[in-house]
mmCIF file of C-alpha atoms and ligand atoms in Angstrom:
data_model
loop_
_atom_site.group_PDB
_atom_site.id
_atom_site.type_symbol
_atom_site.label_atom_id
_atom_site.label_comp_id
_atom_site.label_asym_id
_atom_site.label_seq_id
_atom_site.Cartn_x
_atom_site.Cartn_y
_atom_site.Cartn_z
ATOM 1 C CA MET I 28 2.841 12.095 2.302
ATOM 2 C CA TYR I 29 -0.213 12.972 1.981
ATOM 3 C CA HIS I 30 1.544 16.683 2.833
ATOM 4 C CA LYS I 31 3.076 18.603 -0.059
ATOM 5 C CA LEU I 32 -0.695 20.082 -1.752
ATOM 6 C CA LEU I 33 -1.218 21.880 2.412
ATOM 7 C CA PHE I 34 1.844 23.720 1.380
ATOM 8 C CA ASP I 35 0.802 24.569 -2.016
ATOM 9 C CA ALA I 36 -0.576 27.852 -2.411
ATOM 10 C CA THR I 37 -2.145 26.864 -6.138
ATOM 11 C CA PHE I 38 -4.001 23.990 -3.843
ATOM 12 C CA TRP I 39 -5.711 26.973 -1.733
ATOM 13 C CA THR I 40 -6.942 28.623 -4.949
ATOM 14 C CA PHE I 41 -8.264 25.211 -6.067
ATOM 15 C CA LEU I 42 -10.681 24.532 -3.283
ATOM 16 C CA PHE I 43 -11.821 27.994 -2.512
ATOM 17 C CA GLY I 44 -12.962 27.265 -7.069
ATOM 18 C CA VAL I 45 -15.247 23.869 -5.457
ATOM 19 C CA ASP I 46 -16.020 26.372 -2.020
ATOM 20 C CA ARG I 47 -17.962 28.736 -4.954
ATOM 21 C CA LYS I 48 -19.383 26.509 -7.235
ATOM 22 C CA LEU I 49 -20.845 24.597 -4.415
ATOM 23 C CA ALA I 50 -22.043 27.871 -3.155
ATOM 24 C CA GLU I 51 -23.519 28.809 -6.194
ATOM 25 C CA GLU I 52 -25.676 25.269 -6.459
ATOM 26 C CA VAL I 53 -27.972 26.479 -2.425
ATOM 27 C CA GLN I 54 -28.340 30.285 -4.402
ATOM 28 C CA ALA I 55 -30.434 28.886 -6.211
ATOM 29 C CA GLU I 56 -32.527 26.984 -5.127
ATOM 30 C CA LYS I 57 -32.922 29.954 -3.227
ATOM 31 C CA CYS I 58 -34.819 30.100 0.389
ATOM 32 C CA PRO I 59 -35.725 26.645 2.264
ATOM 33 C CA SER I 60 -37.581 28.993 4.700
ATOM 34 C CA CYS I 61 -40.236 30.738 1.803
ATOM 35 C CA GLY I 62 -38.422 30.233 -1.560
ATOM 36 C CA CYS I 63 -37.197 34.186 -1.952
ATOM 37 C CA HIS I 64 -33.438 35.351 -3.803
ATOM 38 C CA LEU I 65 -29.969 34.537 -1.314
ATOM 39 C CA HIS I 66 -28.058 38.399 -0.753
ATOM 40 C CA ARG I 67 -24.608 36.481 -0.043
ATOM 41 C CA ALA I 68 -23.040 37.775 3.341
ATOM 42 C CA ASN I 69 -20.346 35.930 4.151
ATOM 43 C CA TYR I 70 -18.345 35.266 7.199
ATOM 44 C CA PRO I 71 -15.327 36.766 8.069
ATOM 45 C CA ARG I 72 -12.815 34.134 9.280
ATOM 46 C CA LYS I 73 -9.645 34.093 10.217
ATOM 47 C CA PRO I 74 -8.045 30.640 9.443
ATOM 48 C CA ARG I 75 -5.186 29.168 10.386
ATOM 49 C CA GLY I 76 -2.796 26.576 9.471
ATOM 50 C CA PRO I 77 -0.690 27.322 6.292
ATOM 51 C CA ARG I 78 0.636 31.046 5.885
ATOM 52 C CA ASP I 79 0.201 33.571 2.928
ATOM 53 C CA LEU I 80 -3.781 31.855 1.862
ATOM 54 C CA PRO I 81 -4.801 34.491 -0.680
ATOM 55 C CA GLU I 82 -7.490 36.910 0.377
ATOM 56 C CA GLU I 83 -10.673 34.914 0.178
ATOM 57 C CA TYR I 84 -9.924 32.902 3.576
ATOM 58 C CA ARG I 85 -10.631 35.525 5.546
ATOM 59 C CA TYR I 86 -14.838 34.977 4.480
ATOM 60 C CA ARG I 87 -16.751 31.910 4.431
ATOM 61 C CA LEU I 88 -19.423 31.225 0.958
ATOM 62 C CA SER I 89 -22.849 32.305 2.970
ATOM 63 C CA PHE I 90 -26.257 33.676 2.414
ATOM 64 C CA CYS I 91 -29.462 35.484 3.529
ATOM 65 C CA CYS I 92 -32.173 35.012 3.016
ATOM 66 C CA ALA I 93 -33.562 39.056 1.029
ATOM 67 C CA ARG I 94 -37.331 39.314 1.531
ATOM 68 C CA ASP I 95 -37.371 41.481 5.223
ATOM 69 C CA GLY I 96 -39.753 38.985 7.867
ATOM 70 C CA CYS I 97 -37.952 35.940 7.331
ATOM 71 C CA ARG I 98 -34.016 36.683 7.081
ATOM 72 C CA LYS I 99 -33.274 32.971 6.970
ATOM 73 C CA ARG I 100 -28.649 32.158 6.934
ATOM 74 C CA VAL I 101 -28.348 29.598 4.532
ATOM 75 C CA THR I 102 -24.207 28.532 4.688
ATOM 76 C CA PRO I 103 -23.665 25.662 2.038
ATOM 77 C CA PRO I 104 -20.837 23.084 2.321
ATOM 78 C CA SER I 105 -17.108 24.242 2.184
ATOM 79 C CA VAL I 106 -14.022 22.587 1.497
ATOM 80 C CA ARG I 107 -11.842 25.014 3.122
ATOM 81 C CA PHE I 108 -13.288 25.343 6.360
ATOM 82 C CA LEU I 109 -15.352 23.079 9.105
ATOM 83 C CA GLY I 110 -17.224 24.577 11.354
ATOM 84 C CA ARG I 111 -16.975 27.098 13.401
ATOM 85 C CA LYS I 112 -12.787 25.018 13.717
ATOM 86 C CA VAL I 113 -10.718 27.871 13.091
ATOM 87 C CA TYR I 114 -7.432 25.548 11.435
ATOM 88 C CA LEU I 115 -8.458 24.530 7.463
ATOM 89 C CA GLY I 116 -10.195 21.626 6.998
ATOM 90 C CA ALA I 117 -7.126 19.639 4.757
ATOM 91 C CA VAL I 118 -5.068 20.738 8.459
ATOM 92 C CA VAL I 119 -7.520 19.079 10.896
ATOM 93 C CA ILE I 120 -8.120 16.130 8.995
ATOM 94 C CA LEU I 121 -4.281 16.083 7.937
ATOM 95 C CA VAL I 122 -2.968 16.990 11.618
ATOM 96 C CA SER I 123 -5.963 13.940 12.856
ATOM 97 C CA ALA I 124 -4.426 11.194 10.462
ATOM 98 C CA MET I 125 -0.605 11.731 11.022
ATOM 99 C CA ARG I 126 -0.886 11.081 15.226
ATOM 100 C CA GLN I 127 -2.631 7.539 13.779
ATOM 101 C CA GLY I 128 0.336 6.651 12.093
ATOM 102 C CA PRO I 129 3.170 5.645 11.956
ATOM 103 C CA THR I 130 5.761 8.422 12.165
ATOM 104 C CA PRO I 131 5.476 10.980 15.406
ATOM 105 C CA ARG I 132 7.989 13.452 14.241
ATOM 106 C CA ARG I 133 6.379 14.029 11.334
ATOM 107 C CA VAL I 134 3.023 15.040 13.497
ATOM 108 C CA ARG I 135 6.042 17.320 15.424
ATOM 109 C CA GLU I 136 6.476 18.601 11.952
ATOM 110 C CA LEU I 137 3.414 19.669 10.772
ATOM 111 C CA THR I 138 2.322 21.146 13.996
ATOM 112 C CA GLU I 139 5.021 23.724 14.290
ATOM 113 C CA LEU I 140 4.398 24.222 10.480
ATOM 114 C CA PHE I 141 0.842 24.361 11.301
ATOM 115 C CA ASP I 142 1.352 26.673 14.977
ATOM 116 C CA VAL I 143 -0.812 24.054 16.196
ATOM 117 C CA ASP I 144 -1.004 23.192 20.121
ATOM 118 C CA ARG I 145 -1.613 19.831 22.018
ATOM 119 C CA ARG I 146 -4.540 20.644 23.533
ATOM 120 C CA THR I 147 -6.180 21.636 19.721
ATOM 121 C CA ILE I 148 -4.643 18.129 18.465
ATOM 122 C CA TYR I 149 -6.685 16.762 21.336
ATOM 123 C CA ARG I 150 -10.279 18.549 20.459
ATOM 124 C CA TRP I 151 -9.909 16.868 16.936
ATOM 125 C CA ARG I 152 -9.178 13.816 18.099
ATOM 126 C CA ASP I 153 -12.458 14.093 20.028
ATOM 127 C CA PHE I 154 -14.180 15.553 17.405
ATOM 128 C CA TRP I 155 -13.232 12.270 14.895
ATOM 129 C CA ASN I 156 -14.078 8.962 17.244
ATOM 130 C CA GLU I 157 -16.655 10.636 19.252
ATOM 131 C CA LEU I 158 -19.002 13.431 17.068
ATOM 132 C CA PHE I 159 -18.272 12.754 13.640
ATOM 133 C CA PRO I 160 -19.395 8.670 14.005
ATOM 134 C CA ARG I 161 -22.401 9.706 16.236
ATOM 135 C CA THR I 162 -23.855 12.565 13.469
ATOM 136 C CA THR I 163 -26.075 11.562 11.441
ATOM 137 C CA PHE I 164 -23.751 12.410 8.043
ATOM 138 C CA TRP I 165 -21.579 9.880 9.000
ATOM 139 C CA LYS I 166 -25.344 7.207 9.561
ATOM 140 C CA VAL I 167 -25.802 7.978 5.362
ATOM 141 C CA ALA I 168 -22.261 7.998 4.431
ATOM 142 C CA ARG I 169 -21.073 4.441 5.318
ATOM 143 C CA ALA I 170 -23.464 3.406 4.235
ATOM 144 C CA ARG I 171 -22.068 4.495 0.861
ATOM 145 C CA LEU I 172 -18.266 3.695 1.423
ATOM 146 C CA ALA I 173 -17.912 0.859 3.333
ATOM 147 C CA PRO I 174 -17.809 -1.903 0.510
ATOM 148 C CA VAL I 175 -14.794 0.205 -1.120
ATOM 149 C CA CYS I 176 -13.278 0.734 2.161
ATOM 150 C CA LYS I 177 -12.231 -0.395 5.263
ATOM 151 C CA ILE I 178 -13.355 2.248 8.103
ATOM 152 C CA VAL I 179 -11.059 1.959 11.097
ATOM 153 C CA HIS I 180 -10.044 4.851 12.304
ATOM 154 C CA PHE I 181 -10.809 8.220 11.631
ATOM 155 C CA PRO I 182 -9.674 10.338 9.691
ATOM 156 C CA ARG I 183 -7.140 8.098 8.467
ATOM 157 C CA SER I 184 -8.369 5.173 6.653
ATOM 158 C CA LEU I 185 -10.436 8.458 5.080
ATOM 159 C CA LEU I 186 -7.765 10.302 4.153
ATOM 160 C CA GLU I 187 -5.482 6.772 2.839
ATOM 161 C CA ALA I 188 -9.633 5.770 0.621
ATOM 162 C CA TYR I 189 -9.066 9.410 -1.345
ATOM 163 C CA VAL I 190 -5.900 10.390 -1.530
ATOM 164 C CA ARG I 191 -3.351 8.088 -3.502
ATOM 165 C CA THR I 192 -0.599 10.998 -4.321
ATOM 166 C CA GLY I 193 0.952 12.857 -1.994
ATOM 167 C CA ASP I 194 0.023 15.961 -5.249
ATOM 168 C CA ASP I 195 -3.230 14.180 -5.621
ATOM 169 C CA ARG I 196 -4.769 17.382 -6.172
ATOM 170 C CA ASP I 197 -8.240 15.370 -7.073
ATOM 171 C CA GLY I 198 -8.609 13.654 -4.714
ATOM 172 C CA TRP I 199 -8.461 16.049 -1.599
ATOM 173 C CA GLY I 200 -10.738 17.758 -3.998
ATOM 174 C CA ASN I 201 -13.173 14.416 -2.787
ATOM 175 C CA LEU I 202 -12.970 13.903 -0.386
ATOM 176 C CA LEU I 203 -12.942 17.472 0.837
ATOM 177 C CA GLU I 204 -16.243 17.551 -0.480
ATOM 178 C CA PHE I 205 -17.285 14.097 0.349
ATOM 179 C CA LEU I 206 -17.111 15.313 3.954
ATOM 180 C CA SER I 207 -18.385 19.186 3.211
ATOM 181 C CA PRO I 208 -22.053 18.343 4.921
ATOM 182 C CA ILE I 209 -19.514 17.478 7.648
ATOM 183 C CA SER I 210 -19.034 22.108 7.250
ATOM 184 C CA THR I 211 -22.645 22.960 8.240
ATOM 185 C CA THR I 212 -24.461 22.589 11.455
ATOM 186 C CA LYS I 213 -27.061 20.892 10.054
ATOM 187 C CA GLY I 214 -24.712 17.794 8.830
ATOM 188 C CA LEU I 215 -23.155 17.941 12.235
ATOM 189 C CA GLU I 216 -26.352 17.215 14.104
ATOM 190 C CA ILE I 217 -26.765 13.674 16.043
ATOM 191 C CA LYS I 218 -30.039 12.172 15.830
ATOM 192 C CA VAL I 219 -31.862 12.606 19.084
ATOM 193 C CA SER I 220 -32.492 9.024 19.701
ATOM 194 C CA ASP I 221 -29.250 7.623 20.449
ATOM 195 C CA ASP I 222 -27.402 11.605 21.740
ATOM 196 C CA ARG I 223 -26.878 11.438 25.283
ATOM 197 C CA GLY I 224 -27.348 14.858 25.613
ATOM 198 C CA ARG I 225 -25.584 16.439 23.860
ATOM 199 C CA PRO I 226 -28.311 18.765 21.234
ATOM 200 C CA ALA I 227 -27.959 19.139 18.055
ATOM 201 C CA GLU I 228 -26.514 23.102 16.947
ATOM 202 C CA ASP I 229 -29.610 26.008 16.047
ATOM 203 C CA ALA I 230 -29.088 25.296 12.462
ATOM 204 C CA SER I 231 -31.814 28.171 11.768
ATOM 205 C CA ARG I 232 -30.036 31.177 13.048
ATOM 206 C CA ARG I 233 -31.080 34.622 11.336
ATOM 207 C CA CYS I 234 -29.616 37.143 10.142
HETATM 208 ZN ZN1 ZN R 28 -37.167 33.607 3.119
#
């Protein structure tokens, strides 16, 4: 029942609007290194998932410091893209969550519709089971969510906590916005103290 919206083009336009708002907030704060203005420096993207995505899905909103000698890259959180994954965040969440549910037939239908192969699905499973619970993001967010949501399986528990019905656009929007910090390298950082050898990605790449 959760999949209905992902086949509705207006849902993807709605998510782009949320991304634009998140980007405006980041741009207003200026460069975190030197305080200078941020210029637009979007990343080209070729997302996979639903067909006929709006034109705006060919890029991820991003900025670069305008000052020579700084040029720091600042990429806002996104409700559309989940880090560097080629599939859209909503697709990664939906397919992963359905795998944890009781309807294997539905999973097969979705993977065919979104053209996702088995290896990709296993990678997503590892991401939710092994990486996500160890992120700094989740360690902080868990404390906020725990009283209202019994977290058993990622991401299914999160989907069930946020999305009430198949066309619950606000629920989907809230879930994706809640998870948006992990769409940046900083949000996916793992604290060194509990890390077993996997270094955090370098979040300070320059343009
Ligand atoms: Zn700067």
